[in-house]
Amino acid sequence: MRANGDAFPDLFVANERERADGMPTPNRLFINQAGNAYHYAPGYGLERELGDGPDTGDVAAAADIDKDGWQDLLVQAASGLRLYRND
């Protein structure tokens, strides 16, 4: 996906299950730094923990759902789909 609109693909990681030690496992977005590295980007608001059970999320797809020129993010959870609009 391209969260910040530049030419470098960014990386979104959806959590699937809680860690064995009980620590939270939130979603993570990493912004590509001109092809050299990825930096964690909590400021985009995607670090929500979908959790275990009915809200387990493990599939994500990027597409311009609202046709505004920015890729949005659709995350599958057991309880349904969650759409994160990139405006």
PDB file of C-alpha atoms in Angstrom:
ATOM      1  CA  MET A   1       0.000   0.000   0.000  1.00  0.00           C
ATOM      2  CA  ARG A   2       1.008   3.627  -0.341  1.00  0.00           C
ATOM      3  CA  ALA A   3      -0.086   5.300   2.884  1.00  0.00           C
ATOM      4  CA  ASN A   4       1.760   8.566   2.327  1.00  0.00           C
ATOM      5  CA  GLY A   5       1.244   8.805  -1.437  1.00  0.00           C
ATOM      6  CA  ASP A   6       4.879   8.622  -2.511  1.00  0.00           C
ATOM      7  CA  ALA A   7       6.346   6.148  -5.003  1.00  0.00           C
ATOM      8  CA  PHE A   8       7.615   3.728  -2.351  1.00  0.00           C
ATOM      9  CA  PRO A   9       5.298   0.943  -1.142  1.00  0.00           C
ATOM     10  CA  ASP A  10       4.593   0.980   2.585  1.00  0.00           C
ATOM     11  CA  LEU A  11       3.894  -2.081   4.729  1.00  0.00           C
ATOM     12  CA  PHE A  12       0.818  -2.808   6.871  1.00  0.00           C
ATOM     13  CA  VAL A  13       0.867  -5.787   9.247  1.00  0.00           C
ATOM     14  CA  ALA A  14      -2.475  -6.943  10.690  1.00  0.00           C
ATOM     15  CA  ASN A  15      -2.412  -8.701  14.024  1.00  0.00           C
ATOM     16  CA  GLU A  16      -3.976 -12.135  14.165  1.00  0.00           C
ATOM     17  CA  ARG A  17      -3.883 -13.365  17.732  1.00  0.00           C
ATOM     18  CA  GLU A  18      -2.720 -12.293  21.156  1.00  0.00           C
ATOM     19  CA  ARG A  19       0.853 -13.097  22.049  1.00  0.00           C
ATOM     20  CA  ALA A  20       1.495 -16.030  24.381  1.00  0.00           C
ATOM     21  CA  ASP A  21       2.769 -13.618  27.048  1.00  0.00           C
ATOM     22  CA  GLY A  22      -0.486 -11.617  26.992  1.00  0.00           C
ATOM     23  CA  MET A  23       1.105  -8.459  25.606  1.00  0.00           C
ATOM     24  CA  PRO A  24      -0.995  -6.545  23.049  1.00  0.00           C
ATOM     25  CA  THR A  25      -0.495  -7.203  19.354  1.00  0.00           C
ATOM     26  CA  PRO A  26      -1.762  -4.111  17.547  1.00  0.00           C
ATOM     27  CA  ASN A  27      -1.762  -3.596  13.808  1.00  0.00           C
ATOM     28  CA  ARG A  28       1.379  -1.893  12.551  1.00  0.00           C
ATOM     29  CA  LEU A  29       2.060   0.426   9.638  1.00  0.00           C
ATOM     30  CA  PHE A  30       5.620   0.891   8.429  1.00  0.00           C
ATOM     31  CA  ILE A  31       6.468   3.759   6.065  1.00  0.00           C
ATOM     32  CA  ASN A  32       9.073   3.072   3.388  1.00  0.00           C
ATOM     33  CA  GLN A  33      11.992   5.498   3.666  1.00  0.00           C
ATOM     34  CA  ALA A  34      12.898   5.928  -0.023  1.00  0.00           C
ATOM     35  CA  GLY A  35      13.624   2.221  -0.412  1.00  0.00           C
ATOM     36  CA  ASN A  36      16.272   2.174   2.325  1.00  0.00           C
ATOM     37  CA  ALA A  37      14.324   1.160   5.435  1.00  0.00           C
ATOM     38  CA  TYR A  38      10.861   1.005   6.974  1.00  0.00           C
ATOM     39  CA  HIS A  39       9.904   3.099  10.012  1.00  0.00           C
ATOM     40  CA  TYR A  40       6.988   2.309  12.321  1.00  0.00           C
ATOM     41  CA  ALA A  41       4.267   4.964  11.855  1.00  0.00           C
ATOM     42  CA  PRO A  42       1.768   5.016  14.737  1.00  0.00           C
ATOM     43  CA  GLY A  43       0.536   8.494  13.751  1.00  0.00           C
ATOM     44  CA  TYR A  44      -1.672   7.080  11.001  1.00  0.00           C
ATOM     45  CA  GLY A  45      -4.121   5.608  13.533  1.00  0.00           C
ATOM     46  CA  LEU A  46      -3.867   2.018  12.297  1.00  0.00           C
ATOM     47  CA  GLU A  47      -2.355   0.541  15.451  1.00  0.00           C
ATOM     48  CA  ARG A  48      -5.734  -0.622  16.750  1.00  0.00           C
ATOM     49  CA  GLU A  49      -5.655  -4.114  18.189  1.00  0.00           C
ATOM     50  CA  LEU A  50      -8.318  -6.236  16.540  1.00  0.00           C
ATOM     51  CA  GLY A  51      -7.773  -8.835  19.227  1.00  0.00           C
ATOM     52  CA  ASP A  52      -8.446 -12.518  19.562  1.00  0.00           C
ATOM     53  CA  GLY A  53     -11.755 -14.240  18.942  1.00  0.00           C
ATOM     54  CA  PRO A  54     -14.454 -12.587  16.827  1.00  0.00           C
ATOM     55  CA  ASP A  55     -12.288  -9.592  15.883  1.00  0.00           C
ATOM     56  CA  THR A  56      -9.214 -11.547  14.804  1.00  0.00           C
ATOM     57  CA  GLY A  57      -7.754  -9.828  11.736  1.00  0.00           C
ATOM     58  CA  ASP A  58      -5.384 -11.536   9.361  1.00  0.00           C
ATOM     59  CA  VAL A  59      -6.028 -10.301   5.824  1.00  0.00           C
ATOM     60  CA  ALA A  60      -5.592  -6.764   4.506  1.00  0.00           C
ATOM     61  CA  ALA A  61      -5.953  -5.216   1.053  1.00  0.00           C
ATOM     62  CA  ALA A  62      -5.205  -1.713  -0.199  1.00  0.00           C
ATOM     63  CA  ALA A  63      -7.384  -0.038  -2.821  1.00  0.00           C
ATOM     64  CA  ASP A  64      -8.752   3.418  -3.564  1.00  0.00           C
ATOM     65  CA  ILE A  65     -12.262   2.624  -2.299  1.00  0.00           C
ATOM     66  CA  ASP A  66     -13.574   6.212  -2.284  1.00  0.00           C
ATOM     67  CA  LYS A  67     -11.844   7.241  -5.554  1.00  0.00           C
ATOM     68  CA  ASP A  68      -9.975  10.185  -3.999  1.00  0.00           C
ATOM     69  CA  GLY A  69      -6.550   9.161  -5.300  1.00  0.00           C
ATOM     70  CA  TRP A  70      -5.343   7.731  -1.966  1.00  0.00           C
ATOM     71  CA  GLN A  71      -5.167   4.027  -1.189  1.00  0.00           C
ATOM     72  CA  ASP A  72      -7.538   3.004   1.589  1.00  0.00           C
ATOM     73  CA  LEU A  73      -7.101  -0.133   3.666  1.00  0.00           C
ATOM     74  CA  LEU A  74      -9.622  -2.938   4.056  1.00  0.00           C
ATOM     75  CA  VAL A  75      -8.912  -5.365   6.906  1.00  0.00           C
ATOM     76  CA  GLN A  76     -10.745  -8.669   7.329  1.00  0.00           C
ATOM     77  CA  ALA A  77     -11.740  -9.632  10.862  1.00  0.00           C
ATOM     78  CA  ALA A  78     -13.812 -12.628  11.955  1.00  0.00           C
ATOM     79  CA  SER A  79     -16.622 -10.213  12.896  1.00  0.00           C
ATOM     80  CA  GLY A  80     -16.572  -8.507   9.484  1.00  0.00           C
ATOM     81  CA  LEU A  81     -14.604  -6.055   7.389  1.00  0.00           C
ATOM     82  CA  ARG A  82     -13.018  -2.864   8.685  1.00  0.00           C
ATOM     83  CA  LEU A  83     -12.342   0.007   6.294  1.00  0.00           C
ATOM     84  CA  TYR A  84      -9.654   2.559   7.099  1.00  0.00           C
ATOM     85  CA  ARG A  85      -9.999   5.575   4.783  1.00  0.00           C
ATOM     86  CA  ASN A  86      -6.815   7.385   3.838  1.00  0.00           C
ATOM     87  CA  ASP A  87      -7.861  11.026   3.431  1.00  0.00           C
TER      88      ASP A  87
END
